[in-house]
Each structure stands twice: as C-alpha cells, then as structure tokens.
Coordinates of C-alpha atoms in Angstrom, one line a residue:
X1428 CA 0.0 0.0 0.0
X1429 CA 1.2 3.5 -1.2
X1430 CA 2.9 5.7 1.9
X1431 CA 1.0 8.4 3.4
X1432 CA 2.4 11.7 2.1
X1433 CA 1.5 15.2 3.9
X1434 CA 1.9 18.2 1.5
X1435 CA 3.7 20.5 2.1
X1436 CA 6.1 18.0 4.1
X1437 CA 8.1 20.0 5.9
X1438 CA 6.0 22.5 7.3
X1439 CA 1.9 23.6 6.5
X1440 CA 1.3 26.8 4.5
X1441 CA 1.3 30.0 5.9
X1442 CA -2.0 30.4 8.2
X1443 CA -3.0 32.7 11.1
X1444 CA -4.7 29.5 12.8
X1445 CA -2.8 27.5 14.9
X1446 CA -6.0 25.6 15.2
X1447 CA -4.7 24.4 11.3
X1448 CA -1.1 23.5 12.4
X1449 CA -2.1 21.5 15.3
X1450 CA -4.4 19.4 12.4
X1451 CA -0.8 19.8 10.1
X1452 CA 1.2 17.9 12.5
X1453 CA -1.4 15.4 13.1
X1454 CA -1.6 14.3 9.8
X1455 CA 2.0 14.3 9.1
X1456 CA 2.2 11.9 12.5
X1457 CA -0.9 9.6 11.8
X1458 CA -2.4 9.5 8.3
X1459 CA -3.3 6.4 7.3
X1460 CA -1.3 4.3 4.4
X1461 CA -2.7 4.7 1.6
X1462 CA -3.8 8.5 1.7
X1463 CA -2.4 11.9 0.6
X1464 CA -3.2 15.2 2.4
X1465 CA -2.7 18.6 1.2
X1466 CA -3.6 21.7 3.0
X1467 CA -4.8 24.8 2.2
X1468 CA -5.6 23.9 -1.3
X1469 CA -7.2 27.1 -3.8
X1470 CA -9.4 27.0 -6.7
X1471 CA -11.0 29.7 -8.8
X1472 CA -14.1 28.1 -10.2
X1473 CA -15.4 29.0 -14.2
X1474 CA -17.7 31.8 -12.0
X1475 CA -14.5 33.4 -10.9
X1476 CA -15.2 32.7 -7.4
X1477 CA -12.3 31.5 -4.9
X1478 CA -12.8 28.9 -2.4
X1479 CA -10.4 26.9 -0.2
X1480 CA -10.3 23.9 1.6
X1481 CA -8.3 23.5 4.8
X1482 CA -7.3 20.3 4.1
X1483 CA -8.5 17.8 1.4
X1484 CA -7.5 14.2 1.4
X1485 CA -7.6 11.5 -1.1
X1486 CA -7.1 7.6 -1.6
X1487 CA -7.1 6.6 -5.3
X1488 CA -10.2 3.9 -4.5
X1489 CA -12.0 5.7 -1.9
X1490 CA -12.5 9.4 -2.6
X1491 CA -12.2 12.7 -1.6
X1492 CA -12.7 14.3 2.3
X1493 CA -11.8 18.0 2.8
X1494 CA -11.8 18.4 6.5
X1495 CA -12.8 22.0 7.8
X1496 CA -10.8 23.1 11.0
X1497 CA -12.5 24.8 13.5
X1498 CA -10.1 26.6 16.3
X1499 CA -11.1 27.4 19.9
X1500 CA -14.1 25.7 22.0
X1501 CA -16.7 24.7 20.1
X1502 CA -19.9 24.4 21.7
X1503 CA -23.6 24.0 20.4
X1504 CA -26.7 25.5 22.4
X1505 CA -30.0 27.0 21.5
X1506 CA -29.2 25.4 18.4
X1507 CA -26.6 27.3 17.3
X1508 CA -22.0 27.2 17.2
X1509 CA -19.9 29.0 19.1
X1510 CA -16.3 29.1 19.2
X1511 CA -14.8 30.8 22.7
X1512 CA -18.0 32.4 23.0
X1513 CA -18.4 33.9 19.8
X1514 CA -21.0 32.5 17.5
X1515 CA -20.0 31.1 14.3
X1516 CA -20.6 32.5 10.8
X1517 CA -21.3 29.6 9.5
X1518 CA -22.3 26.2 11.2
X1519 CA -20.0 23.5 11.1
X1520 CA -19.3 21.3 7.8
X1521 CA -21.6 24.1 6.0
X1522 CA -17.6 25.1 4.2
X1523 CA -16.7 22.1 4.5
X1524 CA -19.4 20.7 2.1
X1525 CA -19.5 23.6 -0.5
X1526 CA -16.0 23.1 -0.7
X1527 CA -16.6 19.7 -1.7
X1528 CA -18.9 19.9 -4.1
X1529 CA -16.8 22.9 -5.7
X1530 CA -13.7 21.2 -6.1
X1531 CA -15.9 18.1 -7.8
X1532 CA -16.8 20.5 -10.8
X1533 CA -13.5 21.4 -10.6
X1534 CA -11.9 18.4 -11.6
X1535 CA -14.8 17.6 -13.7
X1536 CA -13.9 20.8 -15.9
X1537 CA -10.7 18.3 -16.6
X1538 CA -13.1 15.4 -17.4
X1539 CA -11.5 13.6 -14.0
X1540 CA -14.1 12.8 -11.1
X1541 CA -13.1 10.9 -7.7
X1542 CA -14.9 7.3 -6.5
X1543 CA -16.7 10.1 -4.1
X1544 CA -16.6 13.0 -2.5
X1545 CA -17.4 15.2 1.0
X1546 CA -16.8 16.9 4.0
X1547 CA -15.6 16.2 8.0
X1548 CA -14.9 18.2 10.7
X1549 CA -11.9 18.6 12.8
X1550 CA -12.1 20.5 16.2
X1551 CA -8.3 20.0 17.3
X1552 CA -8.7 22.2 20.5
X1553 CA -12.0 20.7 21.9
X1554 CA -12.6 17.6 23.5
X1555 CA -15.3 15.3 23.5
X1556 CA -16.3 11.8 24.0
X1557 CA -19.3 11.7 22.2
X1558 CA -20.4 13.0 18.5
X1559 CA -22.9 16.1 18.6
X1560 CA -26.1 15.1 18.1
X1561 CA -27.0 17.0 15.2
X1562 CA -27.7 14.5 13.1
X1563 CA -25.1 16.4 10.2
X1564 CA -22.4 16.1 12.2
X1565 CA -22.8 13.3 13.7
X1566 CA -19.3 10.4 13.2
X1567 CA -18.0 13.3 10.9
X1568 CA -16.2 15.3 13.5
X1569 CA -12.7 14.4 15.2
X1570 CA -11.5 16.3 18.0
X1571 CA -8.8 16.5 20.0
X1572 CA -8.4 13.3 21.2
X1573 CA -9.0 11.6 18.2
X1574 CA -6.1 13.6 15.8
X1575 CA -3.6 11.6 18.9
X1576 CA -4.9 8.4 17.5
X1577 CA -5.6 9.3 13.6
X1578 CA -4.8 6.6 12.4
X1579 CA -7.7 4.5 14.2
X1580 CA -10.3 7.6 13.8
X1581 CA -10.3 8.6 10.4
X1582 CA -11.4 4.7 8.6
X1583 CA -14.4 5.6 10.7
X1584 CA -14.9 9.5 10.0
X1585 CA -14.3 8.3 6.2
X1586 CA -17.3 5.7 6.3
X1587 CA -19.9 8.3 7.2
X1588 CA -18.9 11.3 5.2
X1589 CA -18.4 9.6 2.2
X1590 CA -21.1 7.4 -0.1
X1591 CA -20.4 4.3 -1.2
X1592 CA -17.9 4.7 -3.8
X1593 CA -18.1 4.3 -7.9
X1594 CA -15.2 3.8 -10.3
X1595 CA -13.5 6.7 -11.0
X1596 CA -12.2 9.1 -13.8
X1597 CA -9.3 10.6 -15.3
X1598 CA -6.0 11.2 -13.2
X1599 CA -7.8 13.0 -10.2
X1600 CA -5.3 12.6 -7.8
X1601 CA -2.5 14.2 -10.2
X1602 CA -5.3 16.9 -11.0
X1603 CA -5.8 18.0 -7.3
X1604 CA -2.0 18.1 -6.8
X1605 CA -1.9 19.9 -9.8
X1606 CA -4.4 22.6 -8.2
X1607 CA -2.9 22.6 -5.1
X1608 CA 0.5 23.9 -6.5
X1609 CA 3.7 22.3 -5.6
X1610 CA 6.4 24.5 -7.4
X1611 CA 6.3 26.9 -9.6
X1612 CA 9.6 28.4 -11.2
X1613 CA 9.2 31.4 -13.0
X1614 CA 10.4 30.9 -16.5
X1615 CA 10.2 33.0 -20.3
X1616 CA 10.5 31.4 -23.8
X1617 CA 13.3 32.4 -25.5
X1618 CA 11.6 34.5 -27.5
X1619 CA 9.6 36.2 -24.9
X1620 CA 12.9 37.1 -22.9
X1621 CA 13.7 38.6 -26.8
X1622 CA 10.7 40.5 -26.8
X1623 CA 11.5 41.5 -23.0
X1624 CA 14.7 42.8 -24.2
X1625 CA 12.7 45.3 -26.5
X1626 CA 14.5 48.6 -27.3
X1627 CA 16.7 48.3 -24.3
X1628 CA 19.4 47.1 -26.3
X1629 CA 19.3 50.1 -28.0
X1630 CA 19.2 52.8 -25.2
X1631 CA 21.7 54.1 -22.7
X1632 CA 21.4 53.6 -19.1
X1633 CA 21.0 56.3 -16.1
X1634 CA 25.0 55.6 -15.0
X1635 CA 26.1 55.7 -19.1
X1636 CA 24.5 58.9 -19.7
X1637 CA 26.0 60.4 -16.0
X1638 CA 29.1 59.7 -17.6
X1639 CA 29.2 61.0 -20.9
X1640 CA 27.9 64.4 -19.1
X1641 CA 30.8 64.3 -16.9
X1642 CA 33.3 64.4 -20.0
X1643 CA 31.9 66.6 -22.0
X1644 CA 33.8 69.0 -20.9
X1645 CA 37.2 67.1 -22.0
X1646 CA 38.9 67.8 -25.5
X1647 CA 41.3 64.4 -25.4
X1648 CA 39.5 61.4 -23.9
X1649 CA 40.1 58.0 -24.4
X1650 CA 37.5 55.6 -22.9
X1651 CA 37.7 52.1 -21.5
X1652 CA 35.0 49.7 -21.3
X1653 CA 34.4 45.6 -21.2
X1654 CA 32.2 44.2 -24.0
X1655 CA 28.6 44.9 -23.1
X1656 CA 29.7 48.5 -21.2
X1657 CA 27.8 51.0 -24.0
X1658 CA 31.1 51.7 -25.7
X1659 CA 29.4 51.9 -29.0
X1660 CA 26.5 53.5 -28.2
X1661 CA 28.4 56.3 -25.7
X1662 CA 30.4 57.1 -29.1
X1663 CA 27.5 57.4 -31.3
X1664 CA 26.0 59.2 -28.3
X1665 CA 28.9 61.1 -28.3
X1666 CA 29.1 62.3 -31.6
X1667 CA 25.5 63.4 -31.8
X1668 CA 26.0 65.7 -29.2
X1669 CA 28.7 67.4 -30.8
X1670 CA 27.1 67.4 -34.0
X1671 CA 24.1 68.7 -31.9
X1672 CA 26.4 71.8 -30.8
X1673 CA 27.3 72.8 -34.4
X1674 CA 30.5 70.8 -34.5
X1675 CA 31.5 68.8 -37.6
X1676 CA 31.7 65.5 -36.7
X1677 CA 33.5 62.5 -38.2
X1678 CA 32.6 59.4 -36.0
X1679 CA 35.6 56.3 -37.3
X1680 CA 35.7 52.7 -36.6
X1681 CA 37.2 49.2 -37.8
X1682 CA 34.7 47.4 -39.8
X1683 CA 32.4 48.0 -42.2
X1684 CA 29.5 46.3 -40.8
X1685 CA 29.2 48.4 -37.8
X1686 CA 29.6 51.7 -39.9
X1687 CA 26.4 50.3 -41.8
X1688 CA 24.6 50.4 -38.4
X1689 CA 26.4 53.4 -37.1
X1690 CA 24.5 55.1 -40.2
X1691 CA 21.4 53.4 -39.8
X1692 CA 21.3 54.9 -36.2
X1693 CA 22.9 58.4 -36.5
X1694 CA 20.8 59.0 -39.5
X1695 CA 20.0 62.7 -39.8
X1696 CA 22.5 63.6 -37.3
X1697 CA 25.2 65.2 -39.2
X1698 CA 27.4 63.1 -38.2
X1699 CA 30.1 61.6 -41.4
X1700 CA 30.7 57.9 -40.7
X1701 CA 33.6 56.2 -42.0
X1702 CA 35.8 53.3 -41.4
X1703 CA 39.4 54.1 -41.1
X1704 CA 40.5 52.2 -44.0
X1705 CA 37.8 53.6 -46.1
X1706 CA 38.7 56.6 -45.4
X1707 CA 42.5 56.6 -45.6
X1708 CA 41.8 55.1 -49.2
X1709 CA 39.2 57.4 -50.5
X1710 CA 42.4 60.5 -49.3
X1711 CA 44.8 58.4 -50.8
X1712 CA 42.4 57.5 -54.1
X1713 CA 41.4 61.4 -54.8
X1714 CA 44.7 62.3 -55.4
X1715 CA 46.9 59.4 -56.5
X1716 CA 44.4 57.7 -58.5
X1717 CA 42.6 54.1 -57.8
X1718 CA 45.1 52.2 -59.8
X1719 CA 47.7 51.8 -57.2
X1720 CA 49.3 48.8 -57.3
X1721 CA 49.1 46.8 -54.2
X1722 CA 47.6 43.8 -52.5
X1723 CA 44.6 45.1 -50.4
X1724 CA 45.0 42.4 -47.5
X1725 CA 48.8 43.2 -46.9
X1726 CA 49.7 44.9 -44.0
X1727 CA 52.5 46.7 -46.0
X1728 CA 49.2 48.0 -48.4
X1729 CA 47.5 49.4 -45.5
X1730 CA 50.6 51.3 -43.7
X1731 CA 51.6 53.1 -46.6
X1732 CA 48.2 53.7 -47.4
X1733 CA 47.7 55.3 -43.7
X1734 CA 50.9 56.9 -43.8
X1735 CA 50.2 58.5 -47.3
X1736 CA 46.6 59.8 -45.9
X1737 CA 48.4 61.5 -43.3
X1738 CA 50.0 63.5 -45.4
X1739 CA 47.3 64.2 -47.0
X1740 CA 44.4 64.5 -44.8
X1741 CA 42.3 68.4 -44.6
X1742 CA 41.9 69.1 -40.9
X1743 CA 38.0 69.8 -41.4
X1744 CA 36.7 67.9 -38.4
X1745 CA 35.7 69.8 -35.2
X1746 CA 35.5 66.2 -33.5
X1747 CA 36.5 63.0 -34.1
X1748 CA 35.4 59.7 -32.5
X1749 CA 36.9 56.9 -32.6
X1750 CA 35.2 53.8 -31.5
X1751 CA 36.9 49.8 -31.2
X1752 CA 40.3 51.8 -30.9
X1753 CA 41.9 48.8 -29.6
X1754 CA 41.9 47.4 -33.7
X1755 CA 43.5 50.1 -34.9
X1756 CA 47.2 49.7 -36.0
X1757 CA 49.8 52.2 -35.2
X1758 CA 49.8 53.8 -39.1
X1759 CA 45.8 54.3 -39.0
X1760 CA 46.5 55.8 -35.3
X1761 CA 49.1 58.3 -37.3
X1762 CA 46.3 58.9 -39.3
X1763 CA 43.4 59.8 -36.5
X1764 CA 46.5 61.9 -35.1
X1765 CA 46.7 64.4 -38.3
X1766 CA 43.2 63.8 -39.0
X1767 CA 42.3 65.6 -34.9
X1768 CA 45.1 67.9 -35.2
X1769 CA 43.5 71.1 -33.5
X1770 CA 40.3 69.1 -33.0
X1771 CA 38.5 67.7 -30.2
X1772 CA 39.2 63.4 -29.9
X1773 CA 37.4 60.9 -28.0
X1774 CA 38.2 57.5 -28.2
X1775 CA 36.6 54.2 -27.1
X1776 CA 38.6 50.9 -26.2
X1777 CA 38.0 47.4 -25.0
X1778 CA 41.8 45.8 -24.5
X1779 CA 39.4 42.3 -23.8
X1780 CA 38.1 42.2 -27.3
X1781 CA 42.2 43.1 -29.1
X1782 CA 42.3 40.7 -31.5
X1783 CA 46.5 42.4 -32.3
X1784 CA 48.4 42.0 -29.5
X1785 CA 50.6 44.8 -31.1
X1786 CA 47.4 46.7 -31.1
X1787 CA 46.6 49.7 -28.7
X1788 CA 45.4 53.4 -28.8
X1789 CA 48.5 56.1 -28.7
X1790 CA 48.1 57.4 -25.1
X1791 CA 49.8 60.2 -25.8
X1792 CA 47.2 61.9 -27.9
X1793 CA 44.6 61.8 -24.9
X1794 CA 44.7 64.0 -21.5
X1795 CA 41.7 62.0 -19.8
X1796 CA 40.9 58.7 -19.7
X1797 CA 37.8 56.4 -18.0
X1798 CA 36.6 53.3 -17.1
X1799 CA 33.2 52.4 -17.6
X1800 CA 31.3 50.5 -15.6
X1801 CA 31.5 46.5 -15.9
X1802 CA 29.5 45.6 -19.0
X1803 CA 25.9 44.2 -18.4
X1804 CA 24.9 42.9 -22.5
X1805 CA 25.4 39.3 -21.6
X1806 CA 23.6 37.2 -19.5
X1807 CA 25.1 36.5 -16.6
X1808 CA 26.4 32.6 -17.3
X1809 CA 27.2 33.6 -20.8
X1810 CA 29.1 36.8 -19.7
X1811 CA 31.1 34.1 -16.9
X1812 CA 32.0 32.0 -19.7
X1813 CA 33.1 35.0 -21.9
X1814 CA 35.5 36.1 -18.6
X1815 CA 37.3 32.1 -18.8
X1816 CA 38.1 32.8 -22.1
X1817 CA 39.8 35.8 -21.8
X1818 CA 41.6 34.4 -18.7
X1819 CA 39.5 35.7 -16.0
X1820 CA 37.9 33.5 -13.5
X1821 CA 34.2 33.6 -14.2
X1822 CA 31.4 32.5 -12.0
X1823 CA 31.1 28.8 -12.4
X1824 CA 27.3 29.0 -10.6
X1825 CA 26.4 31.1 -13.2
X1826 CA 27.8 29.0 -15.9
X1827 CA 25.9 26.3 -14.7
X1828 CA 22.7 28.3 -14.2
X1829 CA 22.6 29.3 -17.8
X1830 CA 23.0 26.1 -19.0
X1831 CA 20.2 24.8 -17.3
X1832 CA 17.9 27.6 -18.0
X1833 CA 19.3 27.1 -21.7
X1834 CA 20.4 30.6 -22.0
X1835 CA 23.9 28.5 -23.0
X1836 CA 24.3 25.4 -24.5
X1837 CA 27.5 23.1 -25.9
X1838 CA 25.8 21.4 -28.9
X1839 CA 27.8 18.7 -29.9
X1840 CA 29.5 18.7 -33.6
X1841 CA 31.9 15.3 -33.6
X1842 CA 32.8 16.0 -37.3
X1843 CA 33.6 19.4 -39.1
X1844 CA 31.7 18.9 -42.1
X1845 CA 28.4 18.8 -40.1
X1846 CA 28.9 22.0 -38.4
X1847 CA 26.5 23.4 -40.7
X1848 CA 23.6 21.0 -40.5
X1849 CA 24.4 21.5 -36.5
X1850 CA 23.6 25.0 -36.7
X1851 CA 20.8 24.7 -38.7
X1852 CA 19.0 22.6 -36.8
X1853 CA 19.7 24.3 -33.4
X1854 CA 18.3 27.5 -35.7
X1855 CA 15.1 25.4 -35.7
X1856 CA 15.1 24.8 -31.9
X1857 CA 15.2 28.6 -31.9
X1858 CA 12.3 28.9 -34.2
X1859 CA 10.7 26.9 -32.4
X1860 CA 11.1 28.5 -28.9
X1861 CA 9.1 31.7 -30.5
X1862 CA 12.8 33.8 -31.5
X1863 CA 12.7 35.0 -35.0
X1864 CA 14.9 34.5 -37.7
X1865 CA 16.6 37.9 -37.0
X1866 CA 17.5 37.8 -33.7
X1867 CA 20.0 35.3 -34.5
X1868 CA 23.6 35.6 -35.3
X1869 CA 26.0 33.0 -36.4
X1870 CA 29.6 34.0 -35.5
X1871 CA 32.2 32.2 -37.0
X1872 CA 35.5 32.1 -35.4
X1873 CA 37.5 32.0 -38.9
X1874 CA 39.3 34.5 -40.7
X1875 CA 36.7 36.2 -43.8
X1876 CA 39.7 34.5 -46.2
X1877 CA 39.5 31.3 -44.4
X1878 CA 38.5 28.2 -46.8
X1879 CA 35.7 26.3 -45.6
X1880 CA 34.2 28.7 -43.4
X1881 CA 30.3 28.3 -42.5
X1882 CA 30.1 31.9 -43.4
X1883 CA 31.2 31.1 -47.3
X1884 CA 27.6 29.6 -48.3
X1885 CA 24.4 31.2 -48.7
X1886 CA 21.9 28.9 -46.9
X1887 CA 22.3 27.2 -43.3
X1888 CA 19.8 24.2 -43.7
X1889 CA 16.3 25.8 -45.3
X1890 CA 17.5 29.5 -44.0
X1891 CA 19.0 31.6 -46.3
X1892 CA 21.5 34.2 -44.2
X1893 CA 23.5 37.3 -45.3
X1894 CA 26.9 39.0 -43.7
X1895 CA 27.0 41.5 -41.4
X1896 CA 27.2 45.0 -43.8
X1897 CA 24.3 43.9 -46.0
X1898 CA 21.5 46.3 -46.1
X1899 CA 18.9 44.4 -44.8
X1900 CA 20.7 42.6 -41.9
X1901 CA 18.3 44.0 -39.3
X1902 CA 16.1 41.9 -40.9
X1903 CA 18.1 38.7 -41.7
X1904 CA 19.9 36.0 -40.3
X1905 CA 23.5 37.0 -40.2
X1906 CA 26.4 34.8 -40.1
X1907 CA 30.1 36.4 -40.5
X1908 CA 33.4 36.1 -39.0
X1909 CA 34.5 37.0 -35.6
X1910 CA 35.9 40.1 -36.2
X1911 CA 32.9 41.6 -38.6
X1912 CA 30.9 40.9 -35.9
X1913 CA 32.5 43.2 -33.1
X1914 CA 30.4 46.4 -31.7
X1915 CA 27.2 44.3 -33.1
X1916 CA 25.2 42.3 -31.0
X1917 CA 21.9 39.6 -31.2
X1918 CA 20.0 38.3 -28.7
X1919 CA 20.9 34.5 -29.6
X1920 CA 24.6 33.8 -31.1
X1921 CA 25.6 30.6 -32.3
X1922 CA 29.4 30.0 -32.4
X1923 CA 30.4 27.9 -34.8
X1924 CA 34.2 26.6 -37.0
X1925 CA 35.1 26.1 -33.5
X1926 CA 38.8 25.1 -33.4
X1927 CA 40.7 25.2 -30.2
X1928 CA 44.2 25.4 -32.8
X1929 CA 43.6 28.9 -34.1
X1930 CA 45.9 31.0 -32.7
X1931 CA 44.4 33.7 -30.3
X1932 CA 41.4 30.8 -29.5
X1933 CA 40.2 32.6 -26.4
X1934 CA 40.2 36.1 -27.7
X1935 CA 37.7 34.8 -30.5
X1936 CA 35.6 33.3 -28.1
X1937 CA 35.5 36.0 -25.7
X1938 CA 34.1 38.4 -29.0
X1939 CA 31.9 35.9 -30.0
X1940 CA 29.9 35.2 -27.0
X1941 CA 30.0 38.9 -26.0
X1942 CA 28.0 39.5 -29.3
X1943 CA 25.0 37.6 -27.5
X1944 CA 21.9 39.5 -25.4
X1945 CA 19.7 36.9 -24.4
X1946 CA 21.7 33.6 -24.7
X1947 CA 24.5 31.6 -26.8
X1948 CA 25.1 28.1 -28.7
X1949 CA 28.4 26.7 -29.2
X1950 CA 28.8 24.3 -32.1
X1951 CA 31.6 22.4 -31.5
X1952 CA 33.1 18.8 -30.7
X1953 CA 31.9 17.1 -27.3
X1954 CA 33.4 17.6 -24.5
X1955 CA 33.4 15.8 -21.0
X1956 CA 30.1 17.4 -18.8
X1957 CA 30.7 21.0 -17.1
X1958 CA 33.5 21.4 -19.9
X1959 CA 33.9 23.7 -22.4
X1960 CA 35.9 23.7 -26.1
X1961 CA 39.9 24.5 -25.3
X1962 CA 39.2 25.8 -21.1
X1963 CA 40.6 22.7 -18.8
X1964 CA 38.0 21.0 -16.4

C-alpha cells in the first residue's frame, strides 16, 4: 500500500490558525497508508469565485474528504455554534461541504471525477467523548483526542462522510495536486525574454548617460570599457552631441558592418561615418588615382596607405570619435592623429576584445581617460563563460545556471563537415522556442579569407543568411566572422568553426559570446560534462 504523504512536508502553508497547524502535524504523524493530504488547497471556479479547503484528502479507491478546521471551544446551544463564546458565521461542515462539491466541478472541468466526495470536521482544541447530536455532524467530527490516534479515527470519520464509492475518472489525484500547486519556477521562452529585451538594447542607461555628461567638458578622452559596457552607443551618443552643438563631426571605426549600423542609427544627425581604411583610401584615391598597385589584405598596403593619408588629410573635423580603438594599427592611429590635429578626440577601447596583441590606442594623444562600468549585455552565465576565455575566473554557478535555463548550450558537432547541419537545426530549436529568424547571429570564429568557413555559403539548412554590412541585416539571419561581428550584437549567437588550434582561441571566443543579449550556442566537438571547447576541467 502506497505511503501516506502530507503536502507540504516540511512544514503547512502560511495560516494565522494554529488551530490548522495542530491538524498539520497530526496528519504528518498519523495518516493512514494509503492516503495523501494537502492543506490549504485554492481553486477559482469558471464563475470566478475563490474557495479553499483546509485540508483535502484522497485515496485513489475511496474518494475525496476536505476536512474544515474549527479553532477554539466549540460548543452547540440554542441550536446554534460557538467558538470561545463567539457564535460562528457559518455552522459546522456548512464550508466544508461547499468546498466539496466545488472542487468536484473542478476536476470535472478536466473530465476527471473521484470514487466520491465530501466533507468532516476537525475540532483539534476541543474535546469530546461523544459525537454532537445534530444528526449532520454526527461520526463526521474528530477532535482533540482523536487527531492523537488518527490513524484508528479517520477509517471511521471516512465511512460516514463519504457514499459508497463508484469507479472513478481521469487522473484526479495528479489533478488536485496539480491545483494545489507544488512548485512553480518562473520561467520566459526564448523568445519572450527577446521581446522582453525590446528597445533596451538600443538605449543608454542612467549611469552611461551620467558619464558622458561628466566628460563633456574634456577635449582628449580615451574611454575604457568591457564588451557589453555602451562603448558603442556612448560614441554614437557622443558624436551626436557634438554634431548637436554645431560641430563637424566624423565618428571612425574598424569594420564596415558596424559603420552600416552606425549610419542606420545616426541618421539625420550630421554626423560623417567612415571606417578608417575607407577613409585613408578614398584620401589616398582622390589624389593618387585608384590604380595603385598593391595587395589590399597586406599589412605593407594598409601602412603606406595610412601613412600616405596622413599627409594628405584636410583638418576639417571639429571632433572625431573613434570607437573599437583597440583594432586600430599604429599607421591608422598616425592617421586619426593628423586627422584631430586642432580638434576635439574621444576614443573608445575594450583591450578584452584586441584581436593584435601589437594593437593599442596612442596614449599620448589623450589628456583624460575612464573606465566604464562592468559591462551588463550578456547574460550572466554567458558573460562568466566570456570572462574564462579571456583568462578571467568567471562564476562557475552562473555558468551552470545558464546552462540549465538554456540561456547556454554546448551542442555537440563530432565532425567538421556537419557544423553546418548542427547549426541549422539548433536555428530550428530557436524557431521553435518563439525567437525570429533575425535575432539570430551565427559567429564564426574563422578569418573572412578562411576556406571552408560556414560563413562562405548562402543557406544554413532551409534559411538563407547574409553577412553583417548587408542592407537588410536588421532583418536577416546574419552569419560572419568573428571580427565583422565586433560592436554588433543579437539576442541569440551561435558560435560555430570552433577550433581550439587557431591561434588567439580565447580572444575569439570571448568576441563571439560577447555579441550575444539573451543567450548563446556553441557548435563544436563534445566535450566531457561542465567542460567547455579549449578551457581545462
């Protein structure tokens, strides 16, 4: 015979009667096998009205008793109840019984019915030898006494409140449990935390915008910040405000995908957006002519070319902001040095997300520098996991949290040349969770040259994608290298040509998983549980 079981089992619900613990603890002490107790159990009927019984038990072939607790001394005279004194609102089992017969439709409503149903009594601070004599009440009311020996008393109470019983329906038991309410964690879809997410992505916070008004006053400032700080988004802040004060403006950074959404968001601002290659070129270009001869991905190309627009460059900026500084190479740092000559310069930085370990902003062109706050773009787990990579500690609770709120997830890849079915289908598992096709990324962590690479094709599975500085990628799936990726963001990144032999491994990680809002997928071989690709243990 199935064990009693008392819920809740460590202690009863909250309730202002002790009259209703005493009951609690009886229960949990004596209930006979078979039987399951739960007290305090809720239910809003299809009328909208509320109702609650004290306690309700149930055994699978005998039925359903709620028991009503009455506290104090209960007495009868003239006919009517009294507890200490005071009469009653209601006479005794009169709850009770309503309850009953309301919880019955209740569990109708999910086509499930009990053998039978009805109603006791329990006065646990009164004591009696004999039943009332009210003919209601009578062998349907335990007292005092009878909770010390519950186990004998209730077969007895059970056989006179309850009718002979019939087969029963549906899962009833599960049911009331279900109504009763054992846990309850709070949890979104994916793509409701998206839509949660809203425009906030997009919008500067109170201690952001405190900051930028504190350096307004500087000329030279070069700014620090973690991925996820606002560094963009205080530079394109920043610029507008200067444009805003009648100051020509050129706002610079690294890639051409974030120039494309630097436009899109600084539209009608004033502001001139360029990348600082584009740039140096179009000097260069105007006056030496676009037949140069040169191979456009050799570093010896782009120094002469930065060194050349030096030379070259009109001082007609009032400002100039430079944002992902920490990509720039000393030649194009020449460059934003003639190009600022007499000019105001701010600069933003993230040393994390340096791809160039001979890579760095030219300190001396700056008389004020700040830190920003510790970024807050990533989910906490994903953030952690972002920190290992770049050889910090990160929280390994959080890490584990994500993963099993599936904000992060290792999807196992054991052969290269599925990598792309593997992200494909875990795009699906994101359709499916309600997040559309546009809030997700695909980041690869090969070069844009690199043969083989999953950004190369033009579909993933059924889903056509585009890279990062096409026109419509607000509206797309994107999937791009690393590095075309950095200063954009999606809510759901999946991280894929994951190979733990590139050189700079953890620096690509830490810029991939950075670009994520809401939560990230690696695609990559497995690894041993609580591991991760290329971190030990």
């Amino acid at each position: 015979m199935a064990t009693p079981r008392v819920h809740p089992s460590e202690a009863p619900r909250p309730a202002r009667s002790e009259a209703e613990r005493t009951v609690w603890r009886a229960l949990a002490k004596g209930l006979p096998p078979g039987w399951t107790a739960w007290h305090s159990l809720r239910i809003r009927d299809g009328k909208n009205l509320l109702g609650e019984g004290d306690f309700v038990l149930a055994h699978p072939e005998r039925g359903l008793l709620v028991l009503e607790v009455k506290g104090g001394r209960i007495e009868q005279r003239d006919g009517r109840w009294f507890t200490n004194g005071v009469p009653l609102d209601e006479a005794p089992l009169d709850q009770g019984t309503k309850f009953a017969k309301r919880l019955s439709r209740r569990l109708e409503d999910w086509s499930c019915a009990p053998p039978a149903f009805g109603a006791a009594v329990v006065f646990p601070d009164t004591e009696f030898d004999d039943q009332p004599q009210e003919d209601a009440l009578r062998g349907v009311v335990l007292g005092r006494r009878q909770l010390d020996w519950l186990a004998e008393a209730l077969p007895g109470v059970v056989a006179r409140a309850l009718p002979e019983p019939r087969p029963p329906r549906g899962s009833w038991m599960e049911r009331l449990h279900q109504l009763w309410g054992e846990t309850w964690v709070p949890a979104l879809s994916l793509g409701a935390r998206v839509r949660a997410l809203g425009e906030r992505r997009l919008a500067l916070d109170e201690a952001q915008l405190d900051a930028l008004e504190g350096l307004l006053e500087n000329d030279r400032v070069l700014v620090r910040g973690g991925a996820g700080s606002g560094k963009t988004l205080l530079a394109a802040e920043a610029a507008r405000r200067h444009a805003a004060g009648g100051k020509r403006v050129l706002l610079l950074c690294f890639t051409q995908p974030l120039r494309k959404w630097l436009e899109v968001r600084l539209a009608g601002s004033g502001v001139e957006i360029q990348t600082v290659s584009g740039l140096a070129k179009a000097i260069v270009d105007a006056v030496d002519g676009t037949d140069r001869q040169g191979d456009l991905t050799a570093n010896e190309f782009w120094q002469a070319t930065y060194e050349r627009a030096a030379d070259l460059c009109e001082r007609r900026w009032d400002a100039v902001v430079v944002d992902e500084g920490q990509d720039l190479t000393f030649e194009a740092w020449y460059l934003v040095r003639a190009l600022s000559e007499g000019a105001r310069l701010w600069a933003f930085h993230d040393p994390g997300q340096g791809f160039w370990a001979d890579r760095e902003p030219m300190g001396d062109l700056f008389t004020t520098t700040f830190r920003l706050p510790r970024g807050q773009r990533c989910p906490p787990g994903v953030g952690a996991l972002a920190a290992r990579y770049a050889g910090g500690d990160g929280d390994a609770r959080a890490i584990a949290a994500a993963v099993k709120e599936r904000t992060l997830a290792l999807v196992a890849c054991p052969s290269p040349a599925k990598v792309a079915d593997r992200v494909a289908q875990e795009i699906d598992r994101l359709l499916s969770e309600k997040v559309a096709l546009s809030d997700i990324g695909v980041v690869s962590l090969r070069g844009q040259t690199a043969p083989g690479a999953i950004h190369h094709g033009e579909r993933l599975g059924r889903h056509a994608f585009v890279h990062a500085d096409h026109p419509e990628m607000a509206e797309r799936l994107v999937a791009d290298t690393f590095l075309r990726w950095k200063g954009l963001e999606r809510p759901f990144v999946i991280v894929a040509d994951v190979d733990e032999a590139v050189g700079r491994f953890g620096t690509r990680m830490h810029i991939a998983l950075t670009r994520a809002l809401v939560g990230a997928r690696i695609v990559a071989a497995p690894c041993a549980e609580g591991c991760w690709p290329g971190l030990a243990g």
